[in-house]
Coordinates of C-alpha atoms in Angstrom, one line a residue:
Chain A
X1 CA 48.7 -7.4 36.6
X2 CA 52.2 -6.7 35.4
X3 CA 54.8 -9.1 36.7
X4 CA 52.3 -11.9 37.5
X5 CA 52.4 -15.3 36.0
X6 CA 49.9 -15.7 33.1
X7 CA 46.4 -16.8 34.1
X8 CA 44.2 -19.2 32.3
X9 CA 40.6 -18.5 31.3
X10 CA 38.0 -21.1 31.8
X11 CA 34.7 -20.7 30.1
X12 CA 31.6 -22.8 30.8
X13 CA 28.6 -22.9 28.4
X14 CA 25.5 -20.9 29.1
X15 CA 22.5 -22.9 30.1
X16 CA 19.3 -22.4 28.2
X17 CA 16.3 -21.4 30.2
X18 CA 13.2 -23.4 30.8
X19 CA 11.7 -22.0 27.6
X20 CA 14.5 -23.7 25.6
X21 CA 15.3 -20.7 23.5
X22 CA 17.0 -18.0 25.5
X23 CA 19.8 -18.3 28.1
X24 CA 18.6 -18.8 31.6
X25 CA 18.2 -15.4 33.2
X26 CA 16.3 -13.8 36.0
X27 CA 15.1 -10.9 33.8
X28 CA 13.7 -13.3 31.2
X29 CA 11.8 -15.3 33.9
X30 CA 12.9 -18.6 32.4
X31 CA 15.0 -19.6 35.4
X32 CA 15.0 -22.2 38.2
X33 CA 16.5 -20.8 41.4
X34 CA 18.6 -23.1 43.5
X35 CA 16.8 -21.8 46.5
X36 CA 13.4 -22.9 45.3
X37 CA 11.6 -25.5 47.4
X38 CA 11.9 -29.1 46.2
X39 CA 8.4 -29.5 44.8
X40 CA 8.7 -26.3 42.6
X41 CA 12.2 -27.2 41.5
X42 CA 11.1 -30.8 40.5
X43 CA 8.0 -29.5 38.7
X44 CA 9.9 -26.9 36.8
X45 CA 12.5 -29.3 35.6
X46 CA 9.7 -31.6 34.4
X47 CA 8.3 -28.7 32.4
X48 CA 11.4 -28.4 30.1
X49 CA 11.3 -29.8 26.7
X50 CA 12.7 -33.3 25.9
X51 CA 15.2 -31.6 23.6
X52 CA 16.6 -29.6 26.4
X53 CA 16.8 -32.5 28.8
X54 CA 20.1 -33.9 27.7
X55 CA 21.8 -30.5 28.0
X56 CA 20.6 -30.3 31.6
X57 CA 21.9 -33.8 32.3
X58 CA 25.3 -32.9 30.9
X59 CA 25.7 -29.6 32.6
X60 CA 23.9 -30.1 35.9
X61 CA 24.4 -33.7 36.9
X62 CA 27.3 -36.2 37.4
X63 CA 25.5 -38.9 35.5
X64 CA 28.5 -40.5 33.6
X65 CA 29.0 -39.8 29.9
X66 CA 28.5 -43.4 28.9
X67 CA 25.1 -43.5 30.5
X68 CA 24.1 -40.2 28.8
X69 CA 25.2 -41.8 25.5
X70 CA 22.8 -44.6 26.2
X71 CA 20.0 -42.2 27.0
X72 CA 20.6 -40.5 23.7
X73 CA 20.5 -43.8 21.8
X74 CA 17.3 -44.8 23.5
X75 CA 15.7 -41.5 22.8
X76 CA 16.6 -41.6 19.2
X77 CA 15.3 -45.2 18.9
X78 CA 12.2 -44.2 20.9
X79 CA 12.7 -47.2 23.1
X80 CA 12.3 -45.2 26.3
X81 CA 9.7 -42.8 27.5
X82 CA 11.4 -39.4 27.7
X83 CA 9.3 -38.7 30.8
X84 CA 11.1 -41.4 32.7
X85 CA 14.5 -39.9 31.9
X86 CA 13.3 -36.4 32.8
X87 CA 12.1 -37.7 36.2
X88 CA 15.6 -39.0 36.8
X89 CA 17.0 -35.6 35.8
X90 CA 14.6 -33.8 38.2
X91 CA 15.6 -36.2 41.0
X92 CA 19.3 -35.6 40.4
X93 CA 18.8 -31.9 40.5
X94 CA 16.6 -31.8 43.6
X95 CA 19.0 -34.2 45.4
X96 CA 21.8 -31.8 44.7
X97 CA 20.2 -28.7 46.1
X98 CA 18.1 -30.3 48.8
X99 CA 18.4 -34.0 49.6
X100 CA 17.6 -37.5 48.2
X101 CA 14.6 -37.7 50.6
X102 CA 13.3 -34.3 49.4
X103 CA 13.7 -35.5 45.8
X104 CA 11.7 -38.7 46.5
X105 CA 8.9 -36.7 48.1
X106 CA 8.8 -34.2 45.3
X107 CA 8.5 -37.0 42.8
X108 CA 5.7 -38.6 44.7
X109 CA 3.9 -35.3 44.8
X110 CA 4.5 -34.8 41.1
X111 CA 3.1 -38.2 40.3
X112 CA 0.0 -37.6 42.5
X113 CA -0.8 -34.1 41.2
X114 CA 0.4 -34.0 37.6
X115 CA 0.4 -37.6 36.4
X116 CA -2.7 -38.8 38.2
X117 CA -4.4 -35.4 38.3
X118 CA -5.2 -35.6 42.0
X119 CA -5.0 -32.7 44.4
X120 CA -1.7 -32.1 46.1
X121 CA -1.3 -32.9 49.7
X122 CA -1.3 -29.3 50.8
X123 CA -3.6 -27.0 48.8
X124 CA -3.4 -23.3 49.2
X125 CA -6.6 -22.0 50.6
X126 CA -8.2 -18.7 49.5
X127 CA -10.5 -17.3 52.1
X128 CA -13.1 -14.9 50.8
X129 CA -16.2 -13.5 52.4
X130 CA -19.0 -14.6 50.0
X131 CA -21.2 -11.8 51.4
X132 CA -18.6 -9.1 50.7
X133 CA -17.7 -10.6 47.4
X134 CA -21.3 -10.4 46.3
X135 CA -21.9 -6.9 47.7
X136 CA -18.8 -5.6 46.1
X137 CA -19.5 -7.2 42.7
X138 CA -22.9 -5.6 42.1
X139 CA -21.8 -1.9 41.8
X140 CA -18.9 -3.1 39.7
X141 CA -21.3 -4.8 37.3
X142 CA -23.2 -1.5 37.1
X143 CA -20.2 0.6 36.5
X144 CA -18.9 -1.8 33.9
X145 CA -22.2 -1.7 32.2
X146 CA -22.0 2.1 32.2
X147 CA -18.5 2.2 30.8
X148 CA -19.5 -0.1 28.0
X149 CA -17.6 -3.1 29.2
X150 CA -19.0 -6.6 29.3
X151 CA -21.2 -6.4 32.4
X152 CA -22.2 -10.1 32.3
X153 CA -18.7 -11.0 33.4
X154 CA -18.9 -9.1 36.7
X155 CA -22.3 -10.3 37.8
X156 CA -22.2 -12.4 40.9
X157 CA -25.3 -14.2 42.1
X158 CA -25.6 -15.2 45.7
X159 CA -27.7 -18.2 46.3
X160 CA -28.2 -21.1 48.7
X161 CA -27.6 -24.7 48.0
X162 CA -30.9 -26.4 48.5
X163 CA -29.4 -29.7 49.6
X164 CA -26.9 -28.4 52.2
X165 CA -28.5 -25.1 52.9
X166 CA -25.1 -23.3 52.5
X167 CA -24.5 -20.0 50.7
X168 CA -23.0 -20.3 47.3
X169 CA -22.0 -17.9 44.5
X170 CA -22.6 -18.2 40.8
X171 CA -19.8 -16.4 39.0
X172 CA -18.1 -15.9 35.8
X173 CA -14.8 -17.9 36.1
X174 CA -12.5 -15.4 34.3
X175 CA -13.7 -12.6 36.6
X176 CA -13.4 -14.8 39.7
X177 CA -9.9 -16.2 38.9
X178 CA -8.7 -12.7 38.3
X179 CA -10.3 -11.5 41.5
X180 CA -8.6 -14.1 43.6
X181 CA -5.3 -13.5 41.9
X182 CA -4.9 -16.9 40.3
X183 CA -4.4 -15.4 36.9
X184 CA -2.9 -12.1 35.7
X185 CA -5.9 -11.0 33.6
X186 CA -9.3 -12.1 32.6
X187 CA -8.0 -12.7 29.0
X188 CA -5.4 -15.1 30.4
X189 CA -8.2 -16.9 32.2
X190 CA -10.2 -17.1 29.0
X191 CA -7.2 -18.5 27.1
X192 CA -6.7 -21.1 29.7
X193 CA -10.4 -22.1 29.6
X194 CA -10.3 -22.4 25.9
X195 CA -7.3 -24.7 26.3
X196 CA -9.3 -26.8 28.7
X197 CA -6.9 -26.0 31.5
X198 CA -9.3 -24.9 34.2
X199 CA -11.3 -27.2 36.5
X200 CA -13.9 -26.5 39.2
X201 CA -14.5 -29.3 41.6
X202 CA -13.0 -31.8 39.1
X203 CA -15.2 -30.7 36.2
X204 CA -13.6 -29.0 33.2
X205 CA -14.8 -25.4 32.6
X206 CA -15.6 -24.8 29.0
X207 CA -16.2 -21.5 27.1
X208 CA -19.9 -22.2 27.3
X209 CA -20.1 -22.9 31.1
X210 CA -17.4 -20.3 32.1
X211 CA -19.9 -17.4 32.7
X212 CA -22.0 -19.5 35.0
X213 CA -20.1 -21.6 37.5
X214 CA -21.0 -22.5 41.0
X215 CA -18.6 -21.7 43.8
X216 CA -19.3 -23.0 47.4
X217 CA -17.3 -23.3 50.6
X218 CA -14.6 -25.9 49.9
X219 CA -14.7 -25.6 46.1
X220 CA -11.4 -26.8 44.5
X221 CA -10.1 -24.9 41.6
X222 CA -7.4 -26.1 39.3
X223 CA -5.6 -24.0 36.8
X224 CA -3.0 -25.7 34.5
X225 CA -1.3 -28.8 35.8
X226 CA -0.1 -27.6 39.1
X227 CA -2.0 -24.6 40.4
X228 CA -4.6 -25.6 42.9
X229 CA -6.7 -23.4 45.2
X230 CA -9.3 -24.3 47.7
X231 CA -12.0 -21.7 48.2
X232 CA -13.1 -21.1 51.7
X233 CA -16.0 -18.9 52.7
X234 CA -14.7 -16.6 55.4
X235 CA -18.2 -15.7 56.6
X236 CA -18.7 -17.3 60.0
X237 CA -22.3 -18.3 59.6
X238 CA -23.7 -19.1 56.2
Chain B
X1 CA 44.8 -37.5 38.2
X2 CA 43.5 -40.2 35.8
X3 CA 42.8 -39.6 32.1
X4 CA 39.1 -40.1 32.9
X5 CA 39.1 -37.5 35.6
X6 CA 41.0 -35.0 33.5
X7 CA 38.6 -35.4 30.6
X8 CA 35.6 -35.0 32.9
X9 CA 37.1 -31.8 34.3
X10 CA 38.2 -30.2 31.1
X11 CA 35.6 -31.5 28.6
X12 CA 32.2 -32.1 30.2
X13 CA 30.3 -28.8 30.5
X14 CA 33.2 -26.7 29.2
X15 CA 32.9 -24.1 26.5
X16 CA 36.5 -23.1 26.1
X17 CA 39.8 -23.0 28.0
X18 CA 42.4 -20.4 27.1
X19 CA 45.0 -21.9 27.0
X20 CA 44.0 -25.5 27.4
X21 CA 47.6 -27.0 27.1
X22 CA 48.8 -24.5 29.7
X23 CA 46.1 -25.5 32.1
X24 CA 46.8 -29.2 31.6
X25 CA 50.4 -28.5 32.3
X26 CA 49.5 -26.6 35.5
X27 CA 47.3 -29.4 36.6
X28 CA 50.1 -31.9 35.9
X29 CA 52.4 -30.1 38.2
X30 CA 50.2 -31.3 41.1
X31 CA 50.3 -27.8 42.7
X32 CA 47.1 -26.5 44.1
X33 CA 45.6 -23.9 41.7
X34 CA 43.6 -20.8 42.6
X35 CA 40.3 -20.2 40.8
X36 CA 39.0 -16.7 40.9
X37 CA 35.3 -16.1 40.6
X38 CA 33.6 -12.8 40.9
X39 CA 30.1 -11.7 41.4
X40 CA 28.1 -8.5 41.3
X41 CA 26.2 -8.1 44.6
X42 CA 23.5 -5.9 42.9
X43 CA 21.7 -9.3 42.5
X44 CA 21.2 -12.0 45.1
X45 CA 19.7 -15.1 43.5
X46 CA 21.6 -18.0 42.0
X47 CA 19.8 -20.1 39.4
X48 CA 20.7 -23.3 37.6
X49 CA 22.4 -21.3 34.9
X50 CA 25.0 -20.1 37.4
X51 CA 25.2 -23.5 38.9
X52 CA 26.9 -24.9 35.8
X53 CA 30.0 -22.8 36.6
X54 CA 29.8 -23.4 40.4
X55 CA 29.7 -27.1 39.9
X56 CA 32.9 -26.8 37.9
X57 CA 34.5 -24.9 40.7
X58 CA 33.4 -27.6 43.1
X59 CA 35.0 -30.3 40.9
X60 CA 38.3 -28.4 41.0
X61 CA 38.0 -28.2 44.8
X62 CA 37.5 -31.9 45.0
X63 CA 40.9 -32.3 43.4
X64 CA 42.5 -30.1 46.0
X65 CA 42.3 -26.6 44.3
X66 CA 41.2 -23.4 46.0
X67 CA 38.5 -21.0 45.0
X68 CA 38.7 -17.3 45.6
X69 CA 35.4 -15.6 45.6
X70 CA 35.6 -11.9 44.8
X71 CA 32.7 -9.8 46.0
X72 CA 32.2 -6.9 43.6
X73 CA 31.1 -4.6 46.4
X74 CA 32.9 -1.5 45.3
X75 CA 31.5 -1.5 41.8
X76 CA 28.0 -2.3 43.1
X77 CA 28.2 0.7 45.4
X78 CA 29.1 2.9 42.5
X79 CA 26.4 1.4 40.2
X80 CA 26.0 3.4 37.1
X81 CA 26.9 6.9 38.2
X82 CA 25.4 8.5 35.1
X83 CA 22.1 7.2 36.5
X84 CA 21.0 6.0 33.1
X85 CA 21.0 2.3 33.7
X86 CA 18.2 0.9 35.8
X87 CA 19.8 -2.5 35.9
X88 CA 22.8 -1.1 37.8
X89 CA 21.4 0.9 40.6
X90 CA 23.6 2.5 43.2
X91 CA 23.5 0.5 46.4
X92 CA 24.3 1.4 49.9
X93 CA 27.1 -0.5 51.7
X94 CA 24.4 -2.2 53.9
X95 CA 22.4 -3.3 50.9
X96 CA 25.5 -4.6 49.2
X97 CA 26.5 -6.6 52.3
X98 CA 23.0 -8.1 52.7
X99 CA 22.9 -9.1 49.0
X100 CA 26.4 -10.6 49.3
X101 CA 25.4 -12.6 52.4
X102 CA 22.3 -14.0 50.6
X103 CA 24.4 -14.8 47.5
X104 CA 27.1 -16.5 49.5
X105 CA 24.6 -18.7 51.4
X106 CA 23.4 -20.0 48.0
X107 CA 27.0 -20.1 46.5
X108 CA 28.1 -22.4 49.3
X109 CA 25.3 -24.9 48.6
X110 CA 27.4 -25.9 45.6
X111 CA 31.0 -24.7 46.4
X112 CA 33.0 -26.0 49.4
X113 CA 33.3 -23.2 51.9
X114 CA 36.3 -24.8 53.5
X115 CA 38.3 -24.4 50.3
X116 CA 37.2 -20.9 49.5
X117 CA 38.7 -17.6 50.4
X118 CA 36.3 -14.6 50.2
X119 CA 37.8 -11.3 49.3
X120 CA 36.0 -8.0 49.0
X121 CA 36.9 -5.8 46.1
X122 CA 36.6 -2.7 48.3
X123 CA 39.7 -3.9 50.3
X124 CA 41.6 -3.1 47.1
X125 CA 39.8 -0.3 45.4
X126 CA 38.9 1.5 48.6
X127 CA 42.6 2.5 49.0
X128 CA 42.8 4.0 45.5
X129 CA 44.1 7.6 45.9
X130 CA 44.5 10.4 43.4
X131 CA 48.1 9.4 42.6
X132 CA 47.0 6.0 41.7
X133 CA 44.2 7.4 39.6
X134 CA 46.6 9.6 37.6
X135 CA 49.0 6.7 37.1
X136 CA 46.1 4.7 35.8
X137 CA 44.8 7.3 33.4
X138 CA 48.3 7.6 32.0
X139 CA 47.7 4.2 30.3
X140 CA 44.9 5.6 28.1
X141 CA 44.6 8.3 25.5
X142 CA 41.6 10.6 24.9
X143 CA 41.2 9.1 21.4
X144 CA 40.9 5.7 22.9
X145 CA 38.1 6.9 25.2
X146 CA 36.2 8.8 22.5
X147 CA 36.3 5.7 20.3
X148 CA 34.2 3.8 22.8
X149 CA 30.6 3.1 22.0
X150 CA 29.5 5.1 25.0
X151 CA 30.8 8.3 23.3
X152 CA 30.5 7.3 19.7
X153 CA 26.7 7.1 19.8
X154 CA 26.2 9.3 22.8
X155 CA 24.2 12.5 22.9
X156 CA 25.2 15.2 23.7
X157 CA 28.5 15.0 22.0
X158 CA 31.5 14.3 24.3
X159 CA 32.8 17.8 24.2
X160 CA 29.6 19.1 25.7
X161 CA 29.3 16.6 28.5
X162 CA 29.5 17.7 32.1
X163 CA 32.9 16.7 33.4
X164 CA 31.6 14.2 36.0
X165 CA 29.6 12.3 33.3
X166 CA 32.7 12.3 31.1
X167 CA 35.0 10.9 33.8
X168 CA 32.4 8.4 34.8
X169 CA 32.2 7.0 31.3
X170 CA 36.0 7.0 31.1
X171 CA 36.3 5.2 34.4
X172 CA 34.4 2.1 33.1
X173 CA 37.1 0.8 30.8
X174 CA 39.7 1.8 33.4
X175 CA 38.0 -0.2 36.1
X176 CA 37.6 -3.1 33.7
X177 CA 41.3 -2.9 32.8
X178 CA 42.4 -2.6 36.4
X179 CA 40.2 -5.5 37.4
X180 CA 41.6 -7.7 34.6
X181 CA 44.0 -9.8 36.8
X182 CA 41.6 -10.3 39.7
X183 CA 38.2 -10.1 38.3
X184 CA 36.5 -12.8 36.4
X185 CA 33.8 -11.9 33.9
X186 CA 30.9 -11.8 36.4
X187 CA 28.5 -10.9 33.7
X188 CA 28.1 -13.8 31.2
X189 CA 29.2 -13.1 27.7
X190 CA 26.9 -14.3 24.9
X191 CA 28.1 -17.8 24.7
X192 CA 29.6 -18.6 28.0
X193 CA 30.6 -17.6 31.5
X194 CA 34.2 -17.4 32.5
X195 CA 36.5 -17.3 35.4
X196 CA 40.3 -17.2 35.8
X197 CA 42.5 -19.9 37.0
X198 CA 45.8 -18.9 38.3
X199 CA 48.5 -21.0 39.9
X200 CA 49.2 -20.8 43.6
X201 CA 52.1 -18.6 44.2
X202 CA 52.8 -20.0 47.7

C-alpha cells in the first residue's frame, strides 16, 4: 500500500504433474498429495517418466546440484539404470513428508509388489456373497439380452470345485471387475486385458479366456502393477 | 550467508525474482525478512506442486526469516457472488475454518510453524465500511471497469446488468488491487507461483 517500502516478488516454477505434460493440479488428477500414505506416494513417484525425474529432483529435494549434474551425465551416457535414480527420488520425497523408515518400508513394498510381481503384504479383500452374486446376475443377463446388449458378458455360472468341494463362480472378467469396482467400466477392463495387465490367481487373463474365468474363495486378482484384490466368499457355508 | 547458500536460495527452483538485486541487497543487510504467502481456503489439499514454493519458504526460515501466512477466508466466503463459477463456491465461515485447519496441518509439514505468523484476511476486510468502499471506488473509472474482460464479452451488455451483478464484477479488480500489498498470488499463473517478500519493519 501507499507509503510502504517496496516489496520483492519471488516466483517459483510450476511443477509438471505425473503425466509429464500439464502442471500438477488437483482438477487434472495428475497430482501427488503430500498427505498420501508412504506406499502410494512412493509408487506414484516411481510412475513418472525418466524425463520428468530430474525436474522433481531439482524442485523437491535437497540433493546437491553437483550430484544432480552427475546424474544427468550418467543418464545421457546410459551408464546408470534410471530406475535406480528414480528410487532415490521416491525415497527422498517420502522421507520428507513421512520419515526415512517409512521410505525404506515403501521401497521394500515396491520391490516386492512391482519389481518381483508378488502380492503386497496387505491385500484389500473384497467380500461378496457368491450366492447373491449368482442370483442377481441371472435376471441381468436376461434383461441385457432383451435390450440387445451382449448377454454373454453378464452370465455367471455357479459351480462346485470337485477337488475342494467349495462353491465357485465362472464369470466374464470385464463384468466381474466392473461389478466389484476395480475398474471404471467394462471397456476399461477390456483394454487392460488386451494389454495383458490383468491376472487371476497369477495367470494372465487374455481376450480369449476373459469371458470364462474361475473365481473361488481366496482368488487373487491383479490389475495393472499395483492394484490387488483378494476375493472372499461372504457366504458362511459353501 | 555464503555464496553457495545464496545461490541455492535464489537459483535452485526459482523462476523469477522481481527485483533480484534488491532482494540480494535486502538479504545482505542481515535483517530478518517477512515472506507473505496467501492461500484460498476453498481448497484443502496440498500437493507436490505446492510443495515447491513451501520448500523455498522453509529455506528462508532456516536463514532466520519469517513467514506470514494469509488465510483468504474473506474472499472464500464471498466466493463468486454472481454464482456462475462452480470452482469458487460460496462457503460458510465454518467450512472455511475447517478447510483452513486442514490446509495448515499440511502446510506445517513443510514450513516451520515457530517462524510463521498466521493472519486472517477477514481481520482486515471485515472492518471495511461504506466510507472505505467509496474511497476505494474513487481510484477507478467506469471506463476502466467496462474495459475488463468480464464486461467486454459479457452477455447481457453491462448497461442491462442488475446492479448487484455489476458491482460484484467491479469488486473483483478492486479486491485484487486492495490486496496487492498483502496478498500473494495464491492462484498460480501460467508459468510460476509467486509470493511477496517484504523487509521487516521492526
